[in-house]
mmCIF file of C-alpha atoms in Angstrom:
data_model
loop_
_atom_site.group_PDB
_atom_site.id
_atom_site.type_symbol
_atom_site.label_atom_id
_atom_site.label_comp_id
_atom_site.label_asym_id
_atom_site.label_seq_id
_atom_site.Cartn_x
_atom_site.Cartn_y
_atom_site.Cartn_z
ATOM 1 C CA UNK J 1 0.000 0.000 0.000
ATOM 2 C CA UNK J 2 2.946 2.418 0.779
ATOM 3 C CA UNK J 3 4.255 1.691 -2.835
ATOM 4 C CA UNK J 4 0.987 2.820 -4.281
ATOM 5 C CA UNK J 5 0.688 5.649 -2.329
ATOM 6 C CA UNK J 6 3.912 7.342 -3.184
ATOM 7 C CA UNK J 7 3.317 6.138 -6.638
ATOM 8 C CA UNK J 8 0.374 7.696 -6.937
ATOM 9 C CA UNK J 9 1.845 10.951 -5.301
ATOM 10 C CA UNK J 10 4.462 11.244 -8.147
ATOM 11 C CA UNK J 11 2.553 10.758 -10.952
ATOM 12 C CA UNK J 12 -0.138 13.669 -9.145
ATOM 13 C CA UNK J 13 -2.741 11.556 -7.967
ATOM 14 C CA UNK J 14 -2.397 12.829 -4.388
ATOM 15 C CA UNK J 15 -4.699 10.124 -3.060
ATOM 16 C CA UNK J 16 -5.782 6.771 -3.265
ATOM 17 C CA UNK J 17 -9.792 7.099 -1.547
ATOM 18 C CA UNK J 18 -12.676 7.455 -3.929
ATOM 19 C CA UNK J 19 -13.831 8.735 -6.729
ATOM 20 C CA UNK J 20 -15.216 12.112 -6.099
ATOM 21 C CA UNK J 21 -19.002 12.469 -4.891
ATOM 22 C CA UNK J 22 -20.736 14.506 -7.390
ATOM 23 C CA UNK J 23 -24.741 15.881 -7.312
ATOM 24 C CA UNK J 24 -26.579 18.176 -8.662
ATOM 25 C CA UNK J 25 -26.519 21.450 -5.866
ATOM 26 C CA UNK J 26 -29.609 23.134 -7.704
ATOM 27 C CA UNK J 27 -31.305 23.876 -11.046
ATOM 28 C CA UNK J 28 -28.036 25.877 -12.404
ATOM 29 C CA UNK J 29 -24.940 24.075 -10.679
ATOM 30 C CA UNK J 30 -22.944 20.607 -10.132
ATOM 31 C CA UNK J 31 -21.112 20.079 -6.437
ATOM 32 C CA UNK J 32 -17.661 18.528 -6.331
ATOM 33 C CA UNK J 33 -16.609 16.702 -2.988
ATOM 34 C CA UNK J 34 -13.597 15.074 -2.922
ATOM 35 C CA UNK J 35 -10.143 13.542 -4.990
ATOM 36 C CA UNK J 36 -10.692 13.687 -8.790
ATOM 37 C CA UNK J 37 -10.434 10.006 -10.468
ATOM 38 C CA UNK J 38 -11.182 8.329 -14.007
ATOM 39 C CA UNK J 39 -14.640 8.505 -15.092
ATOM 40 C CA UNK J 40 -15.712 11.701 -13.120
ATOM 41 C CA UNK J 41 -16.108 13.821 -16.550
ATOM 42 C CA UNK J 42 -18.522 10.953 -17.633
ATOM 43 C CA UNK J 43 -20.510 11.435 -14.052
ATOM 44 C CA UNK J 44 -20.552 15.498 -14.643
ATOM 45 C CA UNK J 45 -21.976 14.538 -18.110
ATOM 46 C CA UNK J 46 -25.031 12.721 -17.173
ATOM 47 C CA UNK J 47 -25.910 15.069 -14.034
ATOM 48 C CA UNK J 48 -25.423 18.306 -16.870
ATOM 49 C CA UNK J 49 -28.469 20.084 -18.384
ATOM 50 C CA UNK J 50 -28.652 22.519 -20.716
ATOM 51 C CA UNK J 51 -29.338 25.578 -17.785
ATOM 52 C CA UNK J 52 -25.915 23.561 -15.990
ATOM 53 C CA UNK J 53 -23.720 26.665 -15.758
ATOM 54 C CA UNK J 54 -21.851 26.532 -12.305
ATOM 55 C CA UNK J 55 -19.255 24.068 -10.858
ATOM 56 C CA UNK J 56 -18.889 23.797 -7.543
ATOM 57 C CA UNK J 57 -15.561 22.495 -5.806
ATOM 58 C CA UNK J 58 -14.171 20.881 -2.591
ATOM 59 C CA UNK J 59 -11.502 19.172 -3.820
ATOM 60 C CA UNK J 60 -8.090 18.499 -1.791
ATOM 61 C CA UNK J 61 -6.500 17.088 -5.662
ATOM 62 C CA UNK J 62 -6.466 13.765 -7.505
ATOM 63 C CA UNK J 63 -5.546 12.139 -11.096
ATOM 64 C CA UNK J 64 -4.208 14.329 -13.228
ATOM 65 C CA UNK J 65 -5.580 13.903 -16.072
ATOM 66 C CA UNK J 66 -8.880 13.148 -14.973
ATOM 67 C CA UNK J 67 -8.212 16.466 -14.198
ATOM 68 C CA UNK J 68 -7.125 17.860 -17.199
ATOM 69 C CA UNK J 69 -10.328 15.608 -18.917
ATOM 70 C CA UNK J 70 -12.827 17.923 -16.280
ATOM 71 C CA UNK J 71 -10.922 21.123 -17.034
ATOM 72 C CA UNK J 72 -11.107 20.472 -20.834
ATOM 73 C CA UNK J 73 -15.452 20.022 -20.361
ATOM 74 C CA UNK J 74 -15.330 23.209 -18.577
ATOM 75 C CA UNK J 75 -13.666 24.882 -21.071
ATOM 76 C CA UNK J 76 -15.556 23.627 -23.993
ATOM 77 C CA UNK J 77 -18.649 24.354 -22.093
ATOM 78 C CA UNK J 78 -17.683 27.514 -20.594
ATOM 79 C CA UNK J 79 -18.952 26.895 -17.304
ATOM 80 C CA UNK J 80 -17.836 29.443 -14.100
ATOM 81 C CA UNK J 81 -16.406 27.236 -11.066
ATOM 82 C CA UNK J 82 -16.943 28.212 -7.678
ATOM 83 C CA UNK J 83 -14.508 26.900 -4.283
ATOM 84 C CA UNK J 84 -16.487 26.067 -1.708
ATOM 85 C CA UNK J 85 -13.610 25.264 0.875
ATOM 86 C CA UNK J 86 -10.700 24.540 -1.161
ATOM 87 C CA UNK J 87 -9.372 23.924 -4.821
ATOM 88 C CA UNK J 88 -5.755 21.975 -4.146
ATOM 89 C CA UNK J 89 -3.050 19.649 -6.153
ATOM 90 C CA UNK J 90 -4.903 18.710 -9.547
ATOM 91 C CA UNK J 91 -8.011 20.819 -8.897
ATOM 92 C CA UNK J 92 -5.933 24.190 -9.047
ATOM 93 C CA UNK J 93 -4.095 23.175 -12.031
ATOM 94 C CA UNK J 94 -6.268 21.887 -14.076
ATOM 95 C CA UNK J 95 -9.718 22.156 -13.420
ATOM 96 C CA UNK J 96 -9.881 26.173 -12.015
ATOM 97 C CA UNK J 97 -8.173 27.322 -14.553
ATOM 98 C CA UNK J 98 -10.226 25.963 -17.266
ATOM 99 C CA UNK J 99 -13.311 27.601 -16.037
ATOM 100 C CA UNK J 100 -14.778 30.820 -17.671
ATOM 101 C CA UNK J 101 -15.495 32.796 -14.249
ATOM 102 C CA UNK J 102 -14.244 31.608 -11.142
ATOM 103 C CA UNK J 103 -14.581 32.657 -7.723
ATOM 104 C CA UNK J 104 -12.537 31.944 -4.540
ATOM 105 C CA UNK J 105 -14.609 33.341 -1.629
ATOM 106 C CA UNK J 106 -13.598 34.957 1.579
ATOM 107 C CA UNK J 107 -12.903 31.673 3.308
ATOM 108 C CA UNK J 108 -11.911 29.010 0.303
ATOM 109 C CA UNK J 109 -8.549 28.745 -0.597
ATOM 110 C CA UNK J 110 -6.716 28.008 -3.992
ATOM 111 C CA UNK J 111 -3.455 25.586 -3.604
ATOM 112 C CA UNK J 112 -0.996 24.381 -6.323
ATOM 113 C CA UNK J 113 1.719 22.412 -5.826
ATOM 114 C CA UNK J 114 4.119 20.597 -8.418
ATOM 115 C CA UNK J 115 3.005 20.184 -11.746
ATOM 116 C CA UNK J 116 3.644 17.084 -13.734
ATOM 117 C CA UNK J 117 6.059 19.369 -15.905
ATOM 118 C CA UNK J 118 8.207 19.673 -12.336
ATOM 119 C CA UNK J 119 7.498 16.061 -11.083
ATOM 120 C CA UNK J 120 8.927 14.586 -14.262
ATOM 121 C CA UNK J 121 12.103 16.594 -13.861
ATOM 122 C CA UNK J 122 13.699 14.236 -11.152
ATOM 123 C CA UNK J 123 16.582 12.268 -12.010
ATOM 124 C CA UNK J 124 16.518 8.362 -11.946
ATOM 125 C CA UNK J 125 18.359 8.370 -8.410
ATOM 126 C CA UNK J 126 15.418 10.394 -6.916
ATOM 127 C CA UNK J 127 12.797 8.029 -8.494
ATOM 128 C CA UNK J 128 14.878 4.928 -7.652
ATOM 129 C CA UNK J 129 15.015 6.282 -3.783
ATOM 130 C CA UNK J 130 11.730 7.379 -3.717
ATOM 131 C CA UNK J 131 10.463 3.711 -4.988
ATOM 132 C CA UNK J 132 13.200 2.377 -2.586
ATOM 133 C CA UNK J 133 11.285 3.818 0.638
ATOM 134 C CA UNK J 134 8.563 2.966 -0.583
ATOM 135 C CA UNK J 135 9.323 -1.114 -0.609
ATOM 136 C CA UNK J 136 10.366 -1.643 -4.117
ATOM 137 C CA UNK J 137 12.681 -4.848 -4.138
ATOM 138 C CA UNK J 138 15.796 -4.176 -5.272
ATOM 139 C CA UNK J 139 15.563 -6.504 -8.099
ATOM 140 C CA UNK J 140 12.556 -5.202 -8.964
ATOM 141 C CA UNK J 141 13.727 -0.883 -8.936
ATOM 142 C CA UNK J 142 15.347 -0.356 -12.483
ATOM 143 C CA UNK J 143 12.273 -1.685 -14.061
ATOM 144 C CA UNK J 144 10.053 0.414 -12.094
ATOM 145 C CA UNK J 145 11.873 3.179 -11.878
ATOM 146 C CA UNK J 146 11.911 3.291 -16.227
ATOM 147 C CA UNK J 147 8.080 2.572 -16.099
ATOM 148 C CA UNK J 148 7.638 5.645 -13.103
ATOM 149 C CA UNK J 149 9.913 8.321 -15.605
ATOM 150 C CA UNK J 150 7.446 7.264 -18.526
ATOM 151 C CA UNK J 151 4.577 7.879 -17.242
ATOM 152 C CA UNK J 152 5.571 10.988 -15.562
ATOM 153 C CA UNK J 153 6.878 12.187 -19.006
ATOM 154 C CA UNK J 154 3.638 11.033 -20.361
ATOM 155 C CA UNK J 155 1.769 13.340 -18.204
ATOM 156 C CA UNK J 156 3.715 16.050 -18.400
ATOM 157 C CA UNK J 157 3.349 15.765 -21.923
ATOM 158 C CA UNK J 158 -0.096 16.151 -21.984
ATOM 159 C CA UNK J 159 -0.340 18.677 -19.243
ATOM 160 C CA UNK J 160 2.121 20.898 -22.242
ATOM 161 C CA UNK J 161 -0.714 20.137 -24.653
ATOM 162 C CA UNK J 162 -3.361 21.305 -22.371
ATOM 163 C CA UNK J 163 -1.966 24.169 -21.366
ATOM 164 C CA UNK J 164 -1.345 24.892 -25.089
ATOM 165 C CA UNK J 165 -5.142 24.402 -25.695
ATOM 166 C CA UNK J 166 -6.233 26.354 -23.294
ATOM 167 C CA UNK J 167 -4.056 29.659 -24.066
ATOM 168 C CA UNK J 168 -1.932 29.083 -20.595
ATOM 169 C CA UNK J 169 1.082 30.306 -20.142
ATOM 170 C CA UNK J 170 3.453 27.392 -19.726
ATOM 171 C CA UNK J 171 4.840 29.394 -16.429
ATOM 172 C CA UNK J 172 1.928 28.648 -14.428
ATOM 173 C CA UNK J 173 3.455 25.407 -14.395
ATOM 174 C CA UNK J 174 6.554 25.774 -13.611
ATOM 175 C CA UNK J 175 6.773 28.755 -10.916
ATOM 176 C CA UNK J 176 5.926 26.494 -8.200
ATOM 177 C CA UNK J 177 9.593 25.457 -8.066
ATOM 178 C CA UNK J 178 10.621 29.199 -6.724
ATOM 179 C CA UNK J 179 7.972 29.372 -4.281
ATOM 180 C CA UNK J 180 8.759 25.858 -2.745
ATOM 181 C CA UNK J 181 12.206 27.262 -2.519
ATOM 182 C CA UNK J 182 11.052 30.584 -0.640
ATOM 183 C CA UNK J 183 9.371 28.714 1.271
ATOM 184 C CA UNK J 184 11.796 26.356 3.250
ATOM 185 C CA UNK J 185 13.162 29.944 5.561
ATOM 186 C CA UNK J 186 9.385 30.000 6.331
ATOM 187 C CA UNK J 187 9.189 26.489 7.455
ATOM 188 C CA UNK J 188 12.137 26.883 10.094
ATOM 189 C CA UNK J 189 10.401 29.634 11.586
ATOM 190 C CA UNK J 190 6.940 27.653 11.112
ATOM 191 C CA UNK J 191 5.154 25.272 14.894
ATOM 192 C CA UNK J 192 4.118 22.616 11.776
ATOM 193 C CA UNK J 193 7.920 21.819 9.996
ATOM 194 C CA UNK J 194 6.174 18.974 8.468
ATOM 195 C CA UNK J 195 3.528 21.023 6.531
ATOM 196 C CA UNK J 196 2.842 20.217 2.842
ATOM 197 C CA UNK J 197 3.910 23.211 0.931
ATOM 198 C CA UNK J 198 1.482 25.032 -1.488
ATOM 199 C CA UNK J 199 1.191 27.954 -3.660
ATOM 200 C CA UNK J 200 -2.220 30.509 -4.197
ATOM 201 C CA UNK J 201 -0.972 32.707 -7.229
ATOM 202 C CA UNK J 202 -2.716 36.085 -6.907
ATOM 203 C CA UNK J 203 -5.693 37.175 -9.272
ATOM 204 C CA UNK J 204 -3.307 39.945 -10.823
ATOM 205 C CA UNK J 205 -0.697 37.427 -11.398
ATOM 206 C CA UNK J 206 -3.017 34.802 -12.739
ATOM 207 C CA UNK J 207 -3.703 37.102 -15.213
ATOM 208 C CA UNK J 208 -1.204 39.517 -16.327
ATOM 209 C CA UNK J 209 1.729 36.211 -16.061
ATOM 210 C CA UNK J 210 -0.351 33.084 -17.557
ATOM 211 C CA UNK J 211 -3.158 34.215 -19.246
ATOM 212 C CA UNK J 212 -5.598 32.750 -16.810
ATOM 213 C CA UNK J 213 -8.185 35.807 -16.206
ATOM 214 C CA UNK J 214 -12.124 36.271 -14.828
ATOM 215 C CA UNK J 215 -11.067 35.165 -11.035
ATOM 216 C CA UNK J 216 -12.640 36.857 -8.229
ATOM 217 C CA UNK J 217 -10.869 36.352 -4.696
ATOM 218 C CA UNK J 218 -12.531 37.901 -2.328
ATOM 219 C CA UNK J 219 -10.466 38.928 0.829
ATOM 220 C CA UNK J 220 -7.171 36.783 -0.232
ATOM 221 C CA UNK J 221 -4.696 39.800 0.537
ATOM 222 C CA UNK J 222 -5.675 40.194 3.889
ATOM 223 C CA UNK J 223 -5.512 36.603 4.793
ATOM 224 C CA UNK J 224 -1.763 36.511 3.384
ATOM 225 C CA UNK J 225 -0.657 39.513 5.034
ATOM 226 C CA UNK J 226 1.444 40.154 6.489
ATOM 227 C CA UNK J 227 3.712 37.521 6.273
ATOM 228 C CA UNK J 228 2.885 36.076 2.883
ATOM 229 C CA UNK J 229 1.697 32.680 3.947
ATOM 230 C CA UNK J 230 -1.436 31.297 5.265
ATOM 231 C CA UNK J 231 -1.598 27.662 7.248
ATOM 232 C CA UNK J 232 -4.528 25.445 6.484
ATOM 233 C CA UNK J 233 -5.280 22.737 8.970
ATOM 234 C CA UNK J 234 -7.449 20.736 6.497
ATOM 235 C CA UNK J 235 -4.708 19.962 4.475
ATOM 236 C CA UNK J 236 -1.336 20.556 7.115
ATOM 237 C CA UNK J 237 -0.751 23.285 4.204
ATOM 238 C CA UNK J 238 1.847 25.760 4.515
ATOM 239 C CA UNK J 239 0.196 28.049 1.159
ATOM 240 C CA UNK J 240 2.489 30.783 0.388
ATOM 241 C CA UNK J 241 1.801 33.764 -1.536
ATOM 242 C CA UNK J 242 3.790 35.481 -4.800
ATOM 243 C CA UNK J 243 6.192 37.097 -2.541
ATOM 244 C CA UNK J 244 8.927 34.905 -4.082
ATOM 245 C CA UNK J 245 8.054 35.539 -7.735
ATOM 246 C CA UNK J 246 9.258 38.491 -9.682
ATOM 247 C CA UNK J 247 7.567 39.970 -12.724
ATOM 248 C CA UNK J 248 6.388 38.031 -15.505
ATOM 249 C CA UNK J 249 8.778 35.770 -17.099
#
């Protein structure tokens, strides 16, 4: 189980639970609960109609490109998306951004972490380790660690091609990298050193650097300042802000 955990971690499935609970929240919107897996695009299908404008989201992540398959309906539908609590991992890459309008209200939170772009940078030692922890038998570890690179290469891939689709700029998925490094001085000064490290790019950001406009925050500012970061027991989240970004690339 351990294996498949971190397995599914580096590829960007986040979690092994569920499929995500989806119903119909009224006459104009679709509620999300949970990690996105295979076939969810197929559910939102069936519970659509043609006044289905709205998707609402509680989502802590999940497959990627169930993901990507959910942002891509979106898109092609151009349907708004609404957080309810929190938009995280494959949610905030792929499904928020696809949306026409979206909204993060005073108390949801929007949370990226590493794209597949970034996970399929890691070198063969850092695979091979990671599968090592994880109880890969050592006879087994140069097989699985060629099958591991593939597929990550595979979905970073096709996270290029969706972001290329979509009009993204190929930054948005790639900047996580500099605020992960910012963030590490936080984290020695931080009670929880073992928080999961996030990023919320800010509306002005998410527009002016990767194309991605129509988001309304709310009160995100305050909630970052001063310090830049904001913790998140639901998820043992460190999410940091732009403050480690410069301008546009």
């Amino acid at each position: 189980m351990k294996r498949l955990i971190v397995m599914g971690i580096m590829v960007g499935i986040g979690t092994l639970a569920s499929a995500a609970q989806l119903s119909r929240a009224d006459s104009g919107a679709i509620a999300l609960r949970g990690p996105i897996a295979e076939g969810d695009v197929d559910k939102l299908r069936l519970l659509a109609t043609p006044g289905t404008t709205l998707l609402r989201v509680n989502s802590e992540g999940g497959d990627a490109q169930a993901a990507m398959q959910l942002g891509r309906y979106l898109h092609r539908q151009q349907w708004d998306i609404a957080i309810d609590t929190v938009c995280a991992g494959s949610c905030a890459l792929y499904v928020f951004p696809a949306a026409r309008h979206k909204r993060i209200p005073a108390d949801a939170v929007l949370a990226l972490q590493e794209s597949a772009f970034l996970r399929a940078q890691a070198s063969p030692a850092q695979l091979r380790r990671t599968l090592a922890e994880a109880g890969v038998a050592a006879e087994d570890l140069e097989r699985e660690t060629a099958a591991l690179a593939a597929r990550l290469a595979d979905t970073a891939a096709q996270e290029t091609a969706f972001a290329a689709e979509l009009g993204i700029a190929p930054a948005f998925y790639r900047d996580f990298q500099h605020v992960a490094a910012q963030a590490e001085s936080v984290r020695r000064h931080f009670p929880d050193q073992e928080a999961a490290v996030y990023w919320w790019p800010g509306m002005a950001r998410l527009q002016r650097c990767y194309g991605i406009a129509g988001v309304d925050e709310g009160t995100r500012a305050a909630r970052l300042a001063p310090d830049g970061y904001l913790y998140v027991p639901a998820l043992s989240a460190l999410v940091m802000g732009d403050q480690a970004l410069q301008g546009c690339p």
